[in-house]
Amino acid sequence: MIYLDNAATTPPDPAVLETFNKVYATFWANPHSLHRPGEQAEQLLEQARAQVTELLGGSGYRTLFTSGATESNNLAIKGVVEQYRARGNHLITTNSEHPSVEKVMQWLEGAGCVVTRLPVGPDGAVTPGQVEAALTHQTILVSTMWVNNETGAVNPISAIAGCLSAHQALYHVDGAQGIGKLPFSLAETPVDFLSFSAHKFFGLKGSGALILRERQQLPPQLLGGGQEFGLRSGTADVPRAAACAKALRLSFDGLAPKLANAGVLNDLLRKGLAGLPQIVINSPQTASPYILNGSVSGIKSETILHGLVGEAIYISTASACASKGTEPSPVILALTGDKERARNTIRISLSHLTTREDIEQFLDALARIMNKLG
Ligand code: PMP
C-alpha cells in the first residue's frame, strides 16, 4: 500500500504503542488516588506533561492533556470568551480555519460575539499587518491555524504573536498540522494557547494537548472532579499521556532532515502534477512540504480517488473532515476565489516514511487513470 493521506492521520509508531501498552499494563492505577500505585501513575503523568512542555520550549507554560485538537480548540476559544467577556466581545480569526475553530466562532457569534475573519492572501496565509489593522479595544482573542490542513499554507505565527504582545488580545494557534513536522519553540513563538493532536505525528488518536501559560485561568468545558488543574475533569489517561510525550519526542528526532526530505518529495510531486493538463496546483510554494493540494478538471476527484484505491494508493479529496460533503471547499475557495476549482480537489499528504518510489508510483498511476477516464 502507498499511504499519502498523512494529514488525515498517521499510523502509530510501534515504539509509541509499546510505551502505551507498557504503561497501561503496569501503571493502570488512578493517578488521583492517594495510594502508592496511584502516586506512581501520577508521577508518570507529570513526567509526560513536563516532557511535552519542555520539548515545545515552554518554560512558563503548562501542558493540559486533552482528546486532541478539536477539544483543545474548543476549550481555548470558548474559555477565553467566558473568562474575558467583560473586556470585550471581539474575536479575530481567518477565513480558512478548520471546522473545530470555524464552528466555534459561528456558535460564539450566535451568543453575541463579533468575529472578524481575515481573508488569506495568494499564499493562503494572513499577515501580521492584517491582524494589527483588525484589532480594536474590544478584541479579546486572535485564533489562527499554523499550517492549513488542506493546502499546507503556513501562517506567520511568530510575527503575529509579536504584534499582539502589547495588546490585551490573547493568541491561540491551532498547531495540528505543524507540530511534529515543522520546527517549533514557544521561546521563539510565545503564543498564549497551542492546540495539537498526537495522531498527526505517529501518536495515538484521541490524544493531544492544549499548551497554555502557567498562570492562565480558563473556565472548564468539562465539570467534575477538577483534574488537569481544574481545567478538564475526568480521570487522566496516563498511558495516552505517556504515548503522546513519546510520539512528540520521536517527531523531534531528526526533524530537520525529515523536513528536507519532504521538500524533495514535494518538488517531485509538483513537477509530476504540473505535467498533467487536467490538474492545477493550489498549494502555494511557501506551503508545508507535507501537504499538496490540487484541483482537477474534466474528471471527478472521487473517481480518481477510487481509481487509486484499486491500486492500493490512498490519497484524499479534501480534508478528511470535509471530504464527505459536496459543497466547494471553503479553504480552496478562499485561496483561489474559484468555486469550480474548490469543488474538485485532491490532497496528497506525506510523512517522513514516504519514499521517492511511493511518489513515482502514485504519479504513474494517476497519469494512467487520467488518461483512461479523463
Ligand atoms: N485542526 C486542524 C488543522 C486539523 O487538521 C485537525 C484534524 N483534521 C484538527 C484541528 C482536529 O483534530 P482532531 O480531529 O484530532 O481533534
Coordinates of N, CA and C in Angstrom, one line a residue, residues 85-262:
R85 N -15.0 38.1 28.9 CA -16.2 38.7 28.2 C -16.3 40.2 28.7
A86 N -16.0 40.4 29.9 CA -16.1 41.8 30.4 C -15.1 42.8 29.7
R87 N -14.0 42.2 29.2 CA -13.1 43.1 28.5 C -13.4 43.4 27.0
G88 N -14.3 42.6 26.5 CA -14.7 42.8 25.1 C -15.4 41.6 24.5
N89 N -15.9 41.8 23.3 CA -16.6 40.7 22.6 C -16.1 40.4 21.2
H90 N -14.9 40.9 20.9 CA -14.5 40.8 19.5 C -13.4 39.8 19.4
L91 N -13.5 38.9 18.4 CA -12.5 37.9 18.1 C -12.0 38.0 16.6
I92 N -10.8 37.7 16.4 CA -10.2 37.7 15.1 C -9.8 36.3 14.7
T93 N -10.1 35.9 13.5 CA -9.7 34.6 13.0 C -9.4 34.7 11.5
T94 N -9.3 33.6 10.8 CA -9.1 33.7 9.3 C -10.3 33.0 8.6
N95 N -10.3 33.2 7.3 CA -11.4 32.6 6.6 C -11.1 31.2 6.1
S96 N -10.0 30.6 6.7 CA -9.6 29.3 6.2 C -9.3 28.3 7.4
E97 N -10.0 28.5 8.5 CA -9.8 27.7 9.6 C -10.4 26.3 9.5
H98 N -9.9 25.4 10.3 CA -10.5 24.0 10.5 C -11.9 24.2 11.1
P99 N -12.9 23.3 10.8 CA -14.2 23.4 11.4 C -14.2 23.5 12.9
S100 N -13.2 22.9 13.6 CA -13.2 22.9 15.0 C -12.8 24.3 15.6
V101 N -12.5 25.2 14.7 CA -12.3 26.6 15.1 C -13.5 27.4 14.5
E102 N -13.7 27.2 13.2 CA -14.8 28.0 12.5 C -16.2 27.8 13.1
K103 N -16.5 26.5 13.4 CA -17.8 26.2 14.0 C -18.0 26.8 15.4
V104 N -16.9 26.9 16.1 CA -16.9 27.5 17.5 C -17.2 29.0 17.3
M105 N -16.5 29.6 16.3 CA -16.7 31.0 16.0 C -18.2 31.3 15.7
Q106 N -18.7 30.4 14.8 CA -20.2 30.6 14.5 C -21.1 30.6 15.7
W107 N -20.7 29.6 16.6 CA -21.5 29.4 17.8 C -21.4 30.7 18.7
L108 N -20.2 31.2 18.7 CA -20.0 32.4 19.6 C -20.7 33.6 19.0
E109 N -20.7 33.7 17.6 CA -21.5 34.8 17.0 C -23.0 34.7 17.4
G110 N -23.5 33.5 17.5 CA -24.9 33.3 17.9 C -25.0 33.7 19.4
A111 N -23.9 33.7 20.1 CA -24.0 34.1 21.5 C -23.6 35.6 21.7
G112 N -23.6 36.4 20.6 CA -23.4 37.8 20.8 C -21.9 38.3 20.5
C113 N -21.0 37.4 20.2 CA -19.7 37.9 19.9 C -19.6 38.4 18.4
V114 N -18.6 39.3 18.2 CA -18.3 39.8 16.9 C -17.0 39.1 16.4
V115 N -17.1 38.5 15.2 CA -15.9 37.8 14.7 C -15.5 38.4 13.4
T116 N -14.2 38.8 13.3 CA -13.6 39.2 12.1 C -12.8 38.0 11.5
R117 N -13.2 37.7 10.2 CA -12.5 36.6 9.5 C -11.5 37.2 8.5
L118 N -10.3 37.2 8.8 CA -9.3 37.8 7.8 C -9.2 37.0 6.6
P119 N -9.3 37.6 5.4 CA -9.1 36.8 4.2 C -7.6 36.5 3.9
V120 N -7.4 35.2 3.6 CA -6.0 34.8 3.3 C -5.6 35.4 1.9
G121 N -4.3 35.6 1.8 CA -3.7 36.1 0.5 C -3.4 35.0 -0.4
P122 N -2.7 35.3 -1.5 CA -2.4 34.3 -2.5 C -1.5 33.2 -2.0
D123 N -0.8 33.4 -0.8 CA 0.0 32.4 -0.2 C -0.8 31.6 0.8
G124 N -2.1 31.8 0.8 CA -3.0 31.1 1.8 C -2.9 31.5 3.2
A125 N -2.2 32.6 3.5 CA -1.9 33.0 4.8 C -2.4 34.4 5.1
V126 N -2.5 34.8 6.3 CA -2.8 36.2 6.7 C -1.5 36.8 7.1
T127 N -1.5 38.1 7.2 CA -0.2 38.8 7.6 C -0.4 39.5 9.0
P128 N 0.7 39.7 9.7 CA 0.6 40.4 10.9 C -0.1 41.8 10.8
G129 N 0.1 42.4 9.6 CA -0.5 43.7 9.3 C -2.0 43.6 9.3
Q130 N -2.5 42.6 8.7 CA -4.0 42.4 8.7 C -4.5 42.2 10.1
V131 N -3.8 41.5 10.9 CA -4.2 41.2 12.3 C -4.2 42.6 13.1
E132 N -3.1 43.3 12.9 CA -3.0 44.6 13.6 C -4.1 45.5 13.2
A133 N -4.4 45.6 11.9 CA -5.4 46.5 11.4 C -6.8 46.1 12.0
A134 N -7.0 44.9 12.3 CA -8.4 44.4 12.7 C -8.6 44.6 14.2
L135 N -7.5 44.8 15.0 CA -7.6 44.9 16.4 C -8.4 46.1 16.9
T136 N -9.2 45.9 17.8 CA -9.9 47.0 18.5 C -9.8 46.9 20.0
H137 N -10.2 47.9 20.7 CA -10.1 47.7 22.2 C -11.0 46.7 22.7
Q138 N -11.9 46.1 21.9 CA -12.8 45.1 22.3 C -12.2 43.7 22.0
T139 N -11.1 43.6 21.3 CA -10.6 42.3 20.9 C -10.0 41.5 22.1
I140 N -10.5 40.3 22.3 CA -10.0 39.5 23.4 C -9.2 38.3 22.9
L141 N -9.4 37.9 21.7 CA -8.7 36.7 21.2 C -8.5 36.8 19.7
V142 N -7.2 36.4 19.3 CA -6.9 36.1 17.9 C -6.7 34.6 17.8
S143 N -7.3 33.9 16.9 CA -7.1 32.5 16.7 C -6.8 32.2 15.2
T144 N -5.6 31.7 15.0 CA -5.3 31.3 13.6 C -4.6 29.9 13.6
M145 N -4.8 29.2 12.6 CA -4.1 27.9 12.5 C -2.7 28.2 12.1
W146 N -1.8 27.3 12.4 CA -0.4 27.4 11.9 C -0.3 27.0 10.5
V147 N -0.5 25.7 10.3 CA -0.5 25.1 8.9 C -1.8 24.6 8.5
N148 N -2.2 25.1 7.3 CA -3.6 24.7 6.8 C -3.7 23.2 6.5
N149 N -4.7 22.6 6.9 CA -4.9 21.1 6.7 C -5.2 20.7 5.3
E150 N -5.7 21.7 4.5 CA -6.0 21.3 3.1 C -4.9 21.7 2.1
T151 N -4.3 22.9 2.4 CA -3.3 23.4 1.4 C -1.8 23.3 1.9
G152 N -1.7 23.2 3.2 CA -0.3 23.3 3.8 C 0.2 24.7 4.0
A153 N -0.7 25.7 3.6 CA -0.3 27.2 3.8 C 0.1 27.4 5.2
V154 N 1.1 28.3 5.4 CA 1.7 28.5 6.7 C 1.5 29.9 7.2
N155 N 0.8 30.1 8.3 CA 0.6 31.5 8.8 C 1.8 31.9 9.6
P156 N 2.2 33.2 9.5 CA 3.4 33.7 10.2 C 3.1 33.9 11.7
I157 N 3.1 32.7 12.5 CA 2.6 32.8 13.9 C 3.5 33.5 14.8
S158 N 4.8 33.5 14.5 CA 5.8 34.2 15.4 C 5.5 35.7 15.3
A159 N 5.4 36.2 14.0 CA 5.2 37.6 13.8 C 3.8 38.1 14.3
I160 N 2.8 37.2 14.2 CA 1.5 37.6 14.8 C 1.6 37.7 16.3
A161 N 2.3 36.7 16.9 CA 2.5 36.7 18.4 C 3.2 38.0 18.7
G162 N 4.2 38.4 18.0 CA 4.9 39.6 18.2 C 4.0 40.9 18.2
C163 N 3.2 40.9 17.2 CA 2.4 42.2 17.0 C 1.2 42.2 18.1
L164 N 1.0 41.1 18.8 CA 0.0 41.1 19.8 C 0.5 41.4 21.2
S165 N 1.9 41.5 21.3 CA 2.5 41.5 22.7 C 2.0 42.7 23.5
A166 N 1.7 43.8 22.8 CA 1.3 45.0 23.6 C -0.2 45.2 23.7
H167 N -1.0 44.2 23.2 CA -2.4 44.3 23.2 C -3.0 43.3 24.2
Q168 N -4.2 43.6 24.7 CA -4.9 42.7 25.6 C -5.3 41.3 25.0
A169 N -5.4 41.3 23.6 CA -5.9 40.1 23.0 C -4.9 39.0 23.2
L170 N -5.4 37.8 23.5 CA -4.6 36.6 23.6 C -4.6 35.9 22.3
Y171 N -3.5 35.1 22.1 CA -3.3 34.5 20.8 C -3.4 32.9 20.9
H172 N -4.4 32.3 20.2 CA -4.5 30.9 20.1 C -4.1 30.4 18.8
V173 N -3.3 29.3 18.8 CA -2.8 28.7 17.5 C -3.2 27.3 17.4
D174 N -3.9 26.9 16.4 CA -4.2 25.5 16.1 C -3.0 24.9 15.4
G175 N -2.2 24.2 16.1 CA -1.0 23.7 15.5 C -1.1 22.2 15.0
A176 N -2.3 21.8 14.8 CA -2.5 20.3 14.5 C -1.7 19.8 13.3
Q177 N -1.5 20.7 12.3 CA -0.7 20.2 11.1 C 0.7 20.7 11.1
G178 N 1.1 21.3 12.1 CA 2.5 21.8 12.2 C 3.4 21.1 13.2
I179 N 2.8 20.9 14.4 CA 3.6 20.3 15.5 C 4.0 18.9 15.1
G180 N 5.3 18.6 15.3 CA 5.8 17.3 15.0 C 6.3 17.2 13.6
K181 N 6.1 18.3 12.8 CA 6.6 18.3 11.4 C 7.5 19.5 11.1
L182 N 7.1 20.6 11.6 CA 8.0 21.8 11.4 C 8.6 22.2 12.7
P183 N 9.8 22.9 12.7 CA 10.4 23.3 14.0 C 9.5 24.2 14.7
F184 N 9.5 24.1 16.0 CA 8.7 25.0 16.8 C 9.2 25.1 18.2
S185 N 9.2 26.3 18.8 CA 9.5 26.5 20.1 C 8.7 27.7 20.7
L186 N 8.1 27.5 21.8 CA 7.4 28.6 22.5 C 8.3 29.7 22.9
A187 N 9.6 29.4 23.0 CA 10.5 30.5 23.4 C 10.6 31.5 22.2
E188 N 10.5 31.0 21.0 CA 10.6 31.9 19.8 C 9.2 32.3 19.4
T189 N 8.2 31.5 19.7 CA 6.8 31.8 19.2 C 5.9 31.8 20.4
P190 N 5.9 32.9 21.2 CA 5.2 32.8 22.5 C 3.7 33.1 22.4
V191 N 3.0 32.1 21.8 CA 1.6 32.2 21.7 C 1.0 31.9 23.1
D192 N -0.3 32.3 23.3 CA -0.9 32.1 24.6 C -1.5 30.7 24.7
F193 N -2.0 30.1 23.6 CA -2.6 28.8 23.6 C -2.1 28.1 22.3
L194 N -1.8 26.8 22.5 CA -1.4 26.0 21.3 C -2.1 24.6 21.4
S195 N -2.8 24.3 20.3 CA -3.5 23.0 20.3 C -2.8 22.0 19.4
F196 N -2.8 20.8 19.7 CA -2.4 19.8 18.7 C -3.0 18.4 19.0
S197 N -2.9 17.5 18.0 CA -3.3 16.1 18.1 C -2.1 15.2 17.9
A198 N -2.0 14.2 18.8 CA -0.8 13.3 18.6 C -0.9 12.4 17.4
H199 N -2.1 12.1 16.9 CA -2.2 11.1 15.8 C -1.7 11.7 14.5
K200 N -1.5 13.0 14.5 CA -0.9 13.6 13.2 C 0.6 13.4 13.1
F201 N 1.2 13.0 14.3 CA 2.7 12.7 14.2 C 3.0 11.3 14.8
F202 N 2.2 10.3 14.4 CA 2.5 8.9 14.7 C 2.3 8.6 16.2
G203 N 1.4 9.4 16.8 CA 0.9 9.1 18.2 C -0.4 8.5 18.0
L204 N -1.2 8.5 19.1 CA -2.5 7.8 19.2 C -3.6 8.8 18.9
K205 N -4.7 8.2 18.4 CA -5.9 9.0 18.2 C -6.6 9.2 19.6
G206 N -7.4 10.3 19.7 CA -8.0 10.6 21.0 C -7.0 11.1 22.0
S207 N -5.9 11.7 21.5 CA -4.8 12.2 22.4 C -4.2 13.4 21.8
G208 N -4.1 14.4 22.7 CA -3.5 15.7 22.2 C -3.3 16.6 23.4
A209 N -3.1 17.8 23.2 CA -2.9 18.7 24.3 C -3.3 20.2 24.0
L210 N -3.5 20.9 25.0 CA -3.6 22.4 24.9 C -2.4 22.9 25.8
I211 N -1.5 23.7 25.2 CA -0.4 24.3 26.0 C -0.9 25.7 26.3
L212 N -0.7 26.1 27.5 CA -1.1 27.4 27.9 C -0.2 28.0 29.0
R213 N -0.2 29.3 29.2 CA 0.7 29.9 30.2 C 0.3 29.4 31.6
E214 N 1.4 29.3 32.4 CA 1.2 28.7 33.7 C 0.1 29.3 34.6
R215 N 0.0 30.7 34.5 CA -0.9 31.4 35.3 C -2.3 31.6 34.7
Q216 N -2.4 31.1 33.4 CA -3.6 31.3 32.7 C -4.8 30.5 33.3
Q217 N -5.8 31.2 33.7 CA -7.1 30.5 34.1 C -8.1 30.5 33.0
L218 N -8.8 29.4 32.9 CA -9.9 29.2 31.9 C -11.0 28.5 32.5
P219 N -12.3 28.9 32.3 CA -13.4 28.2 32.8 C -13.4 26.8 32.0
P220 N -13.5 25.7 32.8 CA -13.5 24.4 32.1 C -14.7 24.2 31.2
Q221 N -14.6 23.3 30.2 CA -15.8 22.9 29.5 C -16.4 21.6 30.1
L222 N -15.5 20.9 30.7 CA -16.0 19.6 31.4 C -15.9 19.8 32.9
L223 N -17.0 19.8 33.6 CA -17.1 20.0 35.0 C -17.0 18.6 35.7
G224 N -16.4 18.5 36.9 CA -16.4 17.2 37.6 C -15.3 17.3 38.7
G225 N -14.5 16.3 38.7 CA -13.5 16.1 39.8 C -12.4 17.1 39.8
G226 N -12.3 18.0 38.8 CA -11.3 19.0 38.9 C -9.9 18.6 38.5
Q227 N -9.8 17.5 37.7 CA -8.4 17.1 37.3 C -7.8 18.1 36.2
E228 N -6.6 17.9 35.9 CA -5.9 18.8 34.9 C -6.0 20.2 35.4
F229 N -5.6 20.5 36.5 CA -5.6 21.9 37.1 C -7.0 22.5 37.2
G230 N -8.0 21.6 37.2 CA -9.4 22.1 37.3 C -9.9 22.5 35.9
L231 N -9.1 22.3 34.8 CA -9.5 22.8 33.5 C -10.2 21.7 32.7
R232 N -10.0 20.5 33.1 CA -10.6 19.4 32.3 C -10.8 18.2 33.2
S233 N -12.0 18.0 33.7 CA -12.3 17.0 34.7 C -12.3 15.6 34.0
G234 N -12.1 14.6 34.8 CA -12.1 13.2 34.2 C -10.8 12.5 34.6
T235 N -10.9 11.3 34.9 CA -9.7 10.5 35.3 C -8.6 10.6 34.2
A236 N -7.5 11.1 34.5 CA -6.4 11.3 33.5 C -6.0 10.0 32.9
D237 N -5.8 10.0 31.6 CA -5.4 8.8 30.8 C -3.8 8.8 30.8
V238 N -3.2 8.1 31.8 CA -1.8 8.2 31.9 C -1.1 7.5 30.7
P239 N -1.5 6.3 30.3 CA -0.8 5.7 29.2 C -0.8 6.5 27.9
R240 N -2.0 7.2 27.7 CA -2.1 8.0 26.5 C -1.2 9.3 26.6
A241 N -1.1 9.8 27.8 CA -0.2 11.0 28.0 C 1.2 10.6 27.8
A242 N 1.6 9.4 28.3 CA 3.0 8.9 28.1 C 3.2 8.7 26.6
A243 N 2.2 8.1 25.9 CA 2.4 7.9 24.5 C 2.5 9.2 23.7
C244 N 1.8 10.2 24.1 CA 1.8 11.5 23.5 C 3.2 12.1 23.6
A245 N 3.8 12.0 24.8 CA 5.1 12.6 25.0 C 6.1 11.8 24.2
K246 N 6.0 10.5 24.1 CA 6.9 9.7 23.3 C 6.8 10.0 21.8
A247 N 5.6 10.2 21.3 CA 5.4 10.5 19.9 C 6.0 11.9 19.6
L248 N 5.8 12.8 20.5 CA 6.4 14.1 20.3 C 7.9 14.1 20.3
R249 N 8.5 13.3 21.2 CA 9.9 13.2 21.3 C 10.4 12.6 20.0
L250 N 9.8 11.5 19.5 CA 10.3 10.9 18.3 C 10.1 11.8 17.1
S251 N 9.1 12.6 17.1 CA 8.9 13.5 16.0 C 10.0 14.6 15.9
F252 N 10.5 14.9 17.0 CA 11.6 15.9 17.0 C 12.9 15.3 16.7
D253 N 13.1 14.0 16.8 CA 14.3 13.4 16.4 C 14.5 13.5 14.8
G254 N 15.6 14.2 14.4 CA 15.9 14.3 13.0 C 14.8 15.1 12.3
L255 N 14.2 16.0 13.0 CA 13.1 16.8 12.3 C 13.6 17.5 11.1
A256 N 14.7 18.1 11.1 CA 15.2 18.9 10.0 C 15.5 18.1 8.8
P257 N 16.2 16.9 8.9 CA 16.4 16.1 7.7 C 15.1 15.5 7.2
K258 N 14.1 15.2 8.1 CA 12.8 14.7 7.6 C 12.1 15.8 6.8
L259 N 12.2 17.0 7.3 CA 11.5 18.1 6.6 C 12.2 18.3 5.2
A260 N 13.5 18.3 5.2 CA 14.2 18.5 3.9 C 13.8 17.4 2.9
N261 N 13.7 16.2 3.4 CA 13.3 15.1 2.5 C 11.9 15.3 2.0
A262 N 11.0 15.7 2.9 CA 9.6 16.0 2.4 C 9.7 17.1 1.3

